[in-house]
């Protein structure tokens, strides 16, 4: 079975400061890891994914994430937060050798609030 | 480019009434299709997925059903709605290249369902 943990329900950060949204995972074998963002009453938007290779993955809107195999983590980061980054962020995982349908398992989400 | 549509955007239905939510994808062939429910603005629960026409896999036993009458059309239905069916329903698609592929899921705008 695969699982994802997002330990923080909410993260508050001042605009211009770096932000980190945490994610840890559990999966059999190699993971495929994803980050999505959701604005109120909207669908999820894909930010970035890790498949293989470089542990630092760069994505949309200046976000990046670092894959750490030993810590089974895939934290989302941004060097300088914007108020417009305030949204709900989801981490998701699937195993490289997953079952049919390429199903993803999502975390419970972290609400990011960026304040002036 | 590919686009995904969901309708209606919002729906208010009485308990015991039927339900039909529609999702269509444009710009791709033989996609994998998914229905998720998001309750209370948080975690996503996978309800159904489909890897081809007429092929539906159910993840959670409940009073909902899904059908895929055409390659790029995915329908979520219920014969009699319950109060607990209220939520935000999201359709997603991914490229269907077989088991083990790292393909990203892309989400539609969602349907907000309120059962009274």
PDB file of C-alpha atoms in Angstrom:
ATOM      1  CA  UNK A   1       0.000   0.000   0.000  1.00  0.00           C
ATOM      2  CA  UNK A   2       1.151   3.541  -0.655  1.00  0.00           C
ATOM      3  CA  UNK A   3       0.580   6.559   1.569  1.00  0.00           C
ATOM      4  CA  UNK A   4       1.428  10.233   1.881  1.00  0.00           C
ATOM      5  CA  UNK A   5       1.690  12.395   4.997  1.00  0.00           C
ATOM      6  CA  UNK A   6       1.496  16.167   5.055  1.00  0.00           C
ATOM      7  CA  UNK A   7       2.169  16.881   8.715  1.00  0.00           C
ATOM      8  CA  UNK A   8       1.112  20.535   8.703  1.00  0.00           C
ATOM      9  CA  UNK A   9      -2.497  21.542   8.200  1.00  0.00           C
ATOM     10  CA  UNK A  10      -1.437  25.134   7.691  1.00  0.00           C
ATOM     11  CA  UNK A  11       1.772  27.007   7.014  1.00  0.00           C
ATOM     12  CA  UNK A  12       2.042  30.761   7.502  1.00  0.00           C
ATOM     13  CA  UNK A  13       4.859  32.772   5.955  1.00  0.00           C
ATOM     14  CA  UNK A  14       5.569  36.433   5.310  1.00  0.00           C
ATOM     15  CA  UNK A  15       5.770  37.635   1.725  1.00  0.00           C
ATOM     16  CA  UNK A  16       9.322  37.595   0.488  1.00  0.00           C
ATOM     17  CA  UNK A  17      10.404  34.866   2.898  1.00  0.00           C
ATOM     18  CA  UNK A  18      11.225  31.333   1.785  1.00  0.00           C
ATOM     19  CA  UNK A  19       8.508  28.737   2.180  1.00  0.00           C
ATOM     20  CA  UNK A  20       8.538  24.986   2.740  1.00  0.00           C
ATOM     21  CA  UNK A  21       5.581  22.632   2.618  1.00  0.00           C
ATOM     22  CA  UNK A  22       6.446  19.189   3.946  1.00  0.00           C
ATOM     23  CA  UNK A  23       5.580  15.800   2.504  1.00  0.00           C
ATOM     24  CA  UNK A  24       6.687  12.290   3.414  1.00  0.00           C
ATOM     25  CA  UNK A  25       5.662   9.136   1.628  1.00  0.00           C
ATOM     26  CA  UNK A  26       5.570   5.383   1.894  1.00  0.00           C
ATOM     27  CA  UNK A  27       5.603   3.131  -1.158  1.00  0.00           C
ATOM     28  CA  UNK A  28       6.992  -0.208  -2.245  1.00  0.00           C
ATOM     29  CA  UNK A  29       9.851   0.283  -4.652  1.00  0.00           C
ATOM     30  CA  UNK A  30      10.681   3.518  -6.433  1.00  0.00           C
ATOM     31  CA  UNK A  31       8.191   6.385  -6.085  1.00  0.00           C
ATOM     32  CA  UNK A  32       6.723   8.804  -8.529  1.00  0.00           C
ATOM     33  CA  UNK A  33       5.971  12.003  -6.581  1.00  0.00           C
ATOM     34  CA  UNK A  34       3.767  14.954  -7.487  1.00  0.00           C
ATOM     35  CA  UNK A  35       2.761  18.351  -6.120  1.00  0.00           C
ATOM     36  CA  UNK A  36      -0.523  20.043  -6.957  1.00  0.00           C
ATOM     37  CA  UNK A  37      -2.023  23.386  -5.938  1.00  0.00           C
ATOM     38  CA  UNK A  38      -5.712  24.164  -5.477  1.00  0.00           C
ATOM     39  CA  UNK A  39      -7.264  27.615  -5.323  1.00  0.00           C
ATOM     40  CA  UNK A  40     -10.730  28.026  -3.751  1.00  0.00           C
ATOM     41  CA  UNK A  41     -13.521  26.306  -5.679  1.00  0.00           C
ATOM     42  CA  UNK A  42     -11.132  25.239  -8.433  1.00  0.00           C
ATOM     43  CA  UNK A  43      -9.636  21.988  -9.637  1.00  0.00           C
ATOM     44  CA  UNK A  44      -6.097  20.910  -8.826  1.00  0.00           C
ATOM     45  CA  UNK A  45      -3.279  22.363 -10.888  1.00  0.00           C
ATOM     46  CA  UNK A  46      -0.115  20.349 -11.501  1.00  0.00           C
ATOM     47  CA  UNK A  47       3.062  22.016 -10.176  1.00  0.00           C
ATOM     48  CA  UNK A  48       5.874  19.482 -10.581  1.00  0.00           C
ATOM     49  CA  UNK A  49       6.827  15.827 -10.379  1.00  0.00           C
ATOM     50  CA  UNK A  50       9.783  13.625  -9.564  1.00  0.00           C
ATOM     51  CA  UNK A  51      10.335  10.521 -11.650  1.00  0.00           C
ATOM     52  CA  UNK A  52      14.046   9.829 -11.583  1.00  0.00           C
ATOM     53  CA  UNK A  53      17.368  11.636 -11.876  1.00  0.00           C
ATOM     54  CA  UNK A  54      18.178  14.958 -10.230  1.00  0.00           C
ATOM     55  CA  UNK A  55      16.774  15.123  -6.708  1.00  0.00           C
ATOM     56  CA  UNK A  56      15.893  18.801  -7.109  1.00  0.00           C
ATOM     57  CA  UNK A  57      12.905  19.268  -9.349  1.00  0.00           C
ATOM     58  CA  UNK A  58      11.859  22.662 -10.659  1.00  0.00           C
ATOM     59  CA  UNK A  59       8.248  23.403 -11.512  1.00  0.00           C
ATOM     60  CA  UNK A  60       5.727  26.100 -12.266  1.00  0.00           C
ATOM     61  CA  UNK A  61       5.532  29.543 -10.627  1.00  0.00           C
ATOM     62  CA  UNK A  62       9.048  29.339  -9.149  1.00  0.00           C
ATOM     63  CA  UNK A  63       8.339  26.268  -7.022  1.00  0.00           C
ATOM     64  CA  UNK A  64      10.810  23.444  -6.568  1.00  0.00           C
ATOM     65  CA  UNK A  65      10.882  20.241  -4.578  1.00  0.00           C
ATOM     66  CA  UNK A  66      13.668  18.100  -3.224  1.00  0.00           C
ATOM     67  CA  UNK A  67      13.468  14.327  -3.267  1.00  0.00           C
ATOM     68  CA  UNK A  68      15.229  12.675  -0.325  1.00  0.00           C
ATOM     69  CA  UNK A  69      15.173   8.904  -0.585  1.00  0.00           C
ATOM     70  CA  UNK A  70      16.703   8.199   2.827  1.00  0.00           C
ATOM     71  CA  UNK A  71      14.136  10.386   4.568  1.00  0.00           C
ATOM     72  CA  UNK A  72      11.322   9.407   2.181  1.00  0.00           C
ATOM     73  CA  UNK A  73      10.465  13.064   1.788  1.00  0.00           C
ATOM     74  CA  UNK A  74       9.522  15.369  -1.058  1.00  0.00           C
ATOM     75  CA  UNK A  75       9.248  18.871   0.422  1.00  0.00           C
ATOM     76  CA  UNK A  76       7.950  21.738  -1.691  1.00  0.00           C
ATOM     77  CA  UNK A  77       9.941  24.959  -1.571  1.00  0.00           C
ATOM     78  CA  UNK A  78      10.021  28.456  -2.948  1.00  0.00           C
ATOM     79  CA  UNK A  79      12.792  30.999  -2.265  1.00  0.00           C
ATOM     80  CA  UNK A  80      10.505  34.022  -1.987  1.00  0.00           C
ATOM     81  CA  UNK A  81       6.792  33.662  -1.231  1.00  0.00           C
ATOM     82  CA  UNK A  82       4.083  35.785  -2.808  1.00  0.00           C
ATOM     83  CA  UNK A  83       0.639  36.584  -1.425  1.00  0.00           C
ATOM     84  CA  UNK A  84      -0.755  34.978  -4.569  1.00  0.00           C
ATOM     85  CA  UNK A  85       0.840  31.663  -3.528  1.00  0.00           C
ATOM     86  CA  UNK A  86      -1.776  31.354  -0.780  1.00  0.00           C
ATOM     87  CA  UNK A  87      -3.670  28.162  -1.604  1.00  0.00           C
ATOM     88  CA  UNK A  88      -4.098  24.500  -0.676  1.00  0.00           C
ATOM     89  CA  UNK A  89      -1.182  22.267  -1.636  1.00  0.00           C
ATOM     90  CA  UNK A  90      -1.352  18.512  -2.176  1.00  0.00           C
ATOM     91  CA  UNK A  91       1.438  15.980  -2.358  1.00  0.00           C
ATOM     92  CA  UNK A  92       0.756  12.695  -4.167  1.00  0.00           C
ATOM     93  CA  UNK A  93       2.612   9.434  -4.746  1.00  0.00           C
ATOM     94  CA  UNK A  94       2.408   6.294  -6.795  1.00  0.00           C
ATOM     95  CA  UNK A  95       4.747   3.375  -7.042  1.00  0.00           C
ATOM     96  CA  UNK A  96       6.818   2.877 -10.170  1.00  0.00           C
ATOM     97  CA  UNK A  97       5.357  -0.610 -10.365  1.00  0.00           C
ATOM     98  CA  UNK A  98       1.858   0.384  -9.419  1.00  0.00           C
ATOM     99  CA  UNK A  99      -1.340  -1.376 -10.270  1.00  0.00           C
ATOM    100  CA  UNK A 100      -3.702  -0.669 -13.128  1.00  0.00           C
ATOM    101  CA  UNK A 101      -4.883   2.851 -13.843  1.00  0.00           C
ATOM    102  CA  UNK A 102      -1.761   4.597 -12.565  1.00  0.00           C
ATOM    103  CA  UNK A 103      -3.620   5.577  -9.416  1.00  0.00           C
ATOM    104  CA  UNK A 104      -2.266   8.321  -7.201  1.00  0.00           C
ATOM    105  CA  UNK A 105      -2.512   8.531  -3.421  1.00  0.00           C
ATOM    106  CA  UNK A 106      -2.925  12.086  -2.154  1.00  0.00           C
ATOM    107  CA  UNK A 107      -2.036  13.668   1.150  1.00  0.00           C
ATOM    108  CA  UNK A 108      -4.617  15.583   3.148  1.00  0.00           C
ATOM    109  CA  UNK A 109      -3.349  18.940   1.958  1.00  0.00           C
ATOM    110  CA  UNK A 110      -1.536  21.889   3.523  1.00  0.00           C
ATOM    111  CA  UNK A 111      -3.074  25.347   3.524  1.00  0.00           C
ATOM    112  CA  UNK A 112      -0.415  27.935   2.733  1.00  0.00           C
ATOM    113  CA  UNK A 113      -1.077  31.485   3.872  1.00  0.00           C
ATOM    114  CA  UNK A 114       1.306  34.210   2.755  1.00  0.00           C
ATOM    115  CA  UNK A 115       0.895  37.506   4.588  1.00  0.00           C
ATOM    116  CA  UNK A 116       2.115  40.970   3.788  1.00  0.00           C
TER     117      UNK A 116
ATOM    118  CA  UNK B   1      -3.588  21.056 -26.422  1.00  0.00           C
ATOM    119  CA  UNK B   2      -5.719  18.989 -24.105  1.00  0.00           C
ATOM    120  CA  UNK B   3      -8.636  20.353 -22.121  1.00  0.00           C
ATOM    121  CA  UNK B   4     -11.022  18.809 -19.644  1.00  0.00           C
ATOM    122  CA  UNK B   5     -14.572  19.967 -19.018  1.00  0.00           C
ATOM    123  CA  UNK B   6     -16.986  19.236 -16.216  1.00  0.00           C
ATOM    124  CA  UNK B   7     -20.610  20.196 -15.858  1.00  0.00           C
ATOM    125  CA  UNK B   8     -22.549  21.404 -14.208  1.00  0.00           C
ATOM    126  CA  UNK B   9     -20.306  23.659 -12.126  1.00  0.00           C
ATOM    127  CA  UNK B  10     -22.755  23.718  -9.225  1.00  0.00           C
ATOM    128  CA  UNK B  11     -25.713  21.513  -8.403  1.00  0.00           C
ATOM    129  CA  UNK B  12     -28.245  21.512  -5.578  1.00  0.00           C
ATOM    130  CA  UNK B  13     -30.301  18.351  -5.342  1.00  0.00           C
ATOM    131  CA  UNK B  14     -32.814  16.944  -2.839  1.00  0.00           C
ATOM    132  CA  UNK B  15     -32.132  13.729  -0.977  1.00  0.00           C
ATOM    133  CA  UNK B  16     -33.341  10.738  -2.952  1.00  0.00           C
ATOM    134  CA  UNK B  17     -33.071  12.393  -6.354  1.00  0.00           C
ATOM    135  CA  UNK B  18     -30.885  11.015  -9.177  1.00  0.00           C
ATOM    136  CA  UNK B  19     -27.514  12.420 -10.196  1.00  0.00           C
ATOM    137  CA  UNK B  20     -25.580  12.687 -13.409  1.00  0.00           C
ATOM    138  CA  UNK B  21     -22.258  14.525 -13.632  1.00  0.00           C
ATOM    139  CA  UNK B  22     -20.392  14.633 -16.904  1.00  0.00           C
ATOM    140  CA  UNK B  23     -16.729  14.942 -17.745  1.00  0.00           C
ATOM    141  CA  UNK B  24     -15.232  15.200 -21.220  1.00  0.00           C
ATOM    142  CA  UNK B  25     -11.651  15.448 -22.411  1.00  0.00           C
ATOM    143  CA  UNK B  26     -10.488  17.011 -25.663  1.00  0.00           C
ATOM    144  CA  UNK B  27      -7.224  16.721 -27.521  1.00  0.00           C
ATOM    145  CA  UNK B  28      -6.169  13.209 -26.547  1.00  0.00           C
ATOM    146  CA  UNK B  29      -7.148   9.623 -27.259  1.00  0.00           C
ATOM    147  CA  UNK B  30      -7.653   6.648 -24.953  1.00  0.00           C
ATOM    148  CA  UNK B  31      -6.961   8.543 -21.736  1.00  0.00           C
ATOM    149  CA  UNK B  32      -7.192   7.104 -18.268  1.00  0.00           C
ATOM    150  CA  UNK B  33     -10.089   8.842 -16.522  1.00  0.00           C
ATOM    151  CA  UNK B  34     -10.744   9.334 -12.823  1.00  0.00           C
ATOM    152  CA  UNK B  35     -13.514  10.560 -10.515  1.00  0.00           C
ATOM    153  CA  UNK B  36     -12.545  11.972  -7.124  1.00  0.00           C
ATOM    154  CA  UNK B  37     -14.595  13.423  -4.293  1.00  0.00           C
ATOM    155  CA  UNK B  38     -13.226  16.131  -2.050  1.00  0.00           C
ATOM    156  CA  UNK B  39     -15.091  16.639   1.208  1.00  0.00           C
ATOM    157  CA  UNK B  40     -14.739  19.720   3.411  1.00  0.00           C
ATOM    158  CA  UNK B  41     -12.156  21.266   1.074  1.00  0.00           C
ATOM    159  CA  UNK B  42      -9.476  18.782   1.962  1.00  0.00           C
ATOM    160  CA  UNK B  43      -8.452  15.263   1.095  1.00  0.00           C
ATOM    161  CA  UNK B  44      -9.247  13.627  -2.207  1.00  0.00           C
ATOM    162  CA  UNK B  45     -10.933  10.264  -2.322  1.00  0.00           C
ATOM    163  CA  UNK B  46     -10.649   8.279  -5.550  1.00  0.00           C
ATOM    164  CA  UNK B  47     -14.085   6.941  -6.453  1.00  0.00           C
ATOM    165  CA  UNK B  48     -13.660   5.363  -9.898  1.00  0.00           C
ATOM    166  CA  UNK B  49     -11.117   5.059 -12.646  1.00  0.00           C
ATOM    167  CA  UNK B  50     -11.293   3.841 -16.207  1.00  0.00           C
ATOM    168  CA  UNK B  51      -8.593   2.688 -18.609  1.00  0.00           C
ATOM    169  CA  UNK B  52     -10.918   2.335 -21.602  1.00  0.00           C
ATOM    170  CA  UNK B  53     -14.472   2.394 -22.913  1.00  0.00           C
ATOM    171  CA  UNK B  54     -16.763   0.343 -20.721  1.00  0.00           C
ATOM    172  CA  UNK B  55     -13.938  -0.458 -18.286  1.00  0.00           C
ATOM    173  CA  UNK B  56     -14.692   0.908 -14.821  1.00  0.00           C
ATOM    174  CA  UNK B  57     -12.946   0.142 -11.548  1.00  0.00           C
ATOM    175  CA  UNK B  58     -14.587   1.125  -8.280  1.00  0.00           C
ATOM    176  CA  UNK B  59     -12.454   2.122  -5.349  1.00  0.00           C
ATOM    177  CA  UNK B  60     -15.110   2.766  -2.723  1.00  0.00           C
ATOM    178  CA  UNK B  61     -18.410   0.877  -2.369  1.00  0.00           C
ATOM    179  CA  UNK B  62     -21.287   3.339  -2.207  1.00  0.00           C
ATOM    180  CA  UNK B  63     -24.429   4.423  -3.983  1.00  0.00           C
ATOM    181  CA  UNK B  64     -22.524   6.044  -6.839  1.00  0.00           C
ATOM    182  CA  UNK B  65     -21.684   4.494 -10.192  1.00  0.00           C
ATOM    183  CA  UNK B  66     -19.625   5.515 -13.193  1.00  0.00           C
ATOM    184  CA  UNK B  67     -19.822   4.849 -16.888  1.00  0.00           C
ATOM    185  CA  UNK B  68     -17.640   5.538 -19.904  1.00  0.00           C
ATOM    186  CA  UNK B  69     -19.851   5.386 -22.982  1.00  0.00           C
ATOM    187  CA  UNK B  70     -17.276   7.042 -25.246  1.00  0.00           C
ATOM    188  CA  UNK B  71     -13.488   7.241 -25.246  1.00  0.00           C
ATOM    189  CA  UNK B  72     -13.324  10.739 -23.800  1.00  0.00           C
ATOM    190  CA  UNK B  73     -16.520  10.857 -21.765  1.00  0.00           C
ATOM    191  CA  UNK B  74     -16.839   9.843 -18.140  1.00  0.00           C
ATOM    192  CA  UNK B  75     -20.132  10.029 -16.245  1.00  0.00           C
ATOM    193  CA  UNK B  76     -20.784   9.823 -12.522  1.00  0.00           C
ATOM    194  CA  UNK B  77     -24.288   8.774 -11.523  1.00  0.00           C
ATOM    195  CA  UNK B  78     -26.514   7.944  -8.625  1.00  0.00           C
ATOM    196  CA  UNK B  79     -30.074   6.631  -8.516  1.00  0.00           C
ATOM    197  CA  UNK B  80     -30.811   8.142  -5.105  1.00  0.00           C
ATOM    198  CA  UNK B  81     -28.634  10.797  -3.504  1.00  0.00           C
ATOM    199  CA  UNK B  82     -27.766  10.798   0.181  1.00  0.00           C
ATOM    200  CA  UNK B  83     -26.865  13.782   2.346  1.00  0.00           C
ATOM    201  CA  UNK B  84     -23.359  12.341   2.618  1.00  0.00           C
ATOM    202  CA  UNK B  85     -22.912  12.619  -1.160  1.00  0.00           C
ATOM    203  CA  UNK B  86     -22.425  16.373  -0.822  1.00  0.00           C
ATOM    204  CA  UNK B  87     -18.968  17.495  -1.829  1.00  0.00           C
ATOM    205  CA  UNK B  88     -16.725  18.714  -4.596  1.00  0.00           C
ATOM    206  CA  UNK B  89     -16.404  16.220  -7.434  1.00  0.00           C
ATOM    207  CA  UNK B  90     -13.317  16.298  -9.571  1.00  0.00           C
ATOM    208  CA  UNK B  91     -12.648  14.518 -12.827  1.00  0.00           C
ATOM    209  CA  UNK B  92      -9.086  13.930 -13.988  1.00  0.00           C
ATOM    210  CA  UNK B  93      -7.325  12.383 -16.959  1.00  0.00           C
ATOM    211  CA  UNK B  94      -3.895  11.033 -17.704  1.00  0.00           C
ATOM    212  CA  UNK B  95      -2.223   9.655 -20.789  1.00  0.00           C
ATOM    213  CA  UNK B  96      -2.991   5.970 -20.976  1.00  0.00           C
ATOM    214  CA  UNK B  97       0.367   4.404 -21.755  1.00  0.00           C
ATOM    215  CA  UNK B  98       0.048   1.406 -19.556  1.00  0.00           C
ATOM    216  CA  UNK B  99       0.822   0.225 -16.068  1.00  0.00           C
ATOM    217  CA  UNK B 100       3.844   1.818 -14.460  1.00  0.00           C
ATOM    218  CA  UNK B 101       3.919   5.022 -16.450  1.00  0.00           C
ATOM    219  CA  UNK B 102       4.658   8.241 -14.543  1.00  0.00           C
ATOM    220  CA  UNK B 103       2.056  10.217 -16.387  1.00  0.00           C
ATOM    221  CA  UNK B 104       0.617  13.234 -14.664  1.00  0.00           C
ATOM    222  CA  UNK B 105      -3.073  13.481 -13.854  1.00  0.00           C
ATOM    223  CA  UNK B 106      -4.751  16.678 -14.977  1.00  0.00           C
ATOM    224  CA  UNK B 107      -7.875  17.862 -13.245  1.00  0.00           C
ATOM    225  CA  UNK B 108     -11.070  19.494 -14.395  1.00  0.00           C
ATOM    226  CA  UNK B 109     -12.656  22.534 -12.737  1.00  0.00           C
ATOM    227  CA  UNK B 110     -14.928  20.424 -10.526  1.00  0.00           C
ATOM    228  CA  UNK B 111     -18.628  20.234  -9.678  1.00  0.00           C
ATOM    229  CA  UNK B 112     -19.901  21.449  -6.329  1.00  0.00           C
ATOM    230  CA  UNK B 113     -22.791  19.188  -5.236  1.00  0.00           C
ATOM    231  CA  UNK B 114     -25.024  20.076  -2.330  1.00  0.00           C
ATOM    232  CA  UNK B 115     -27.620  17.516  -1.272  1.00  0.00           C
ATOM    233  CA  UNK B 116     -30.394  18.914   0.913  1.00  0.00           C
TER     234      UNK B 116
END
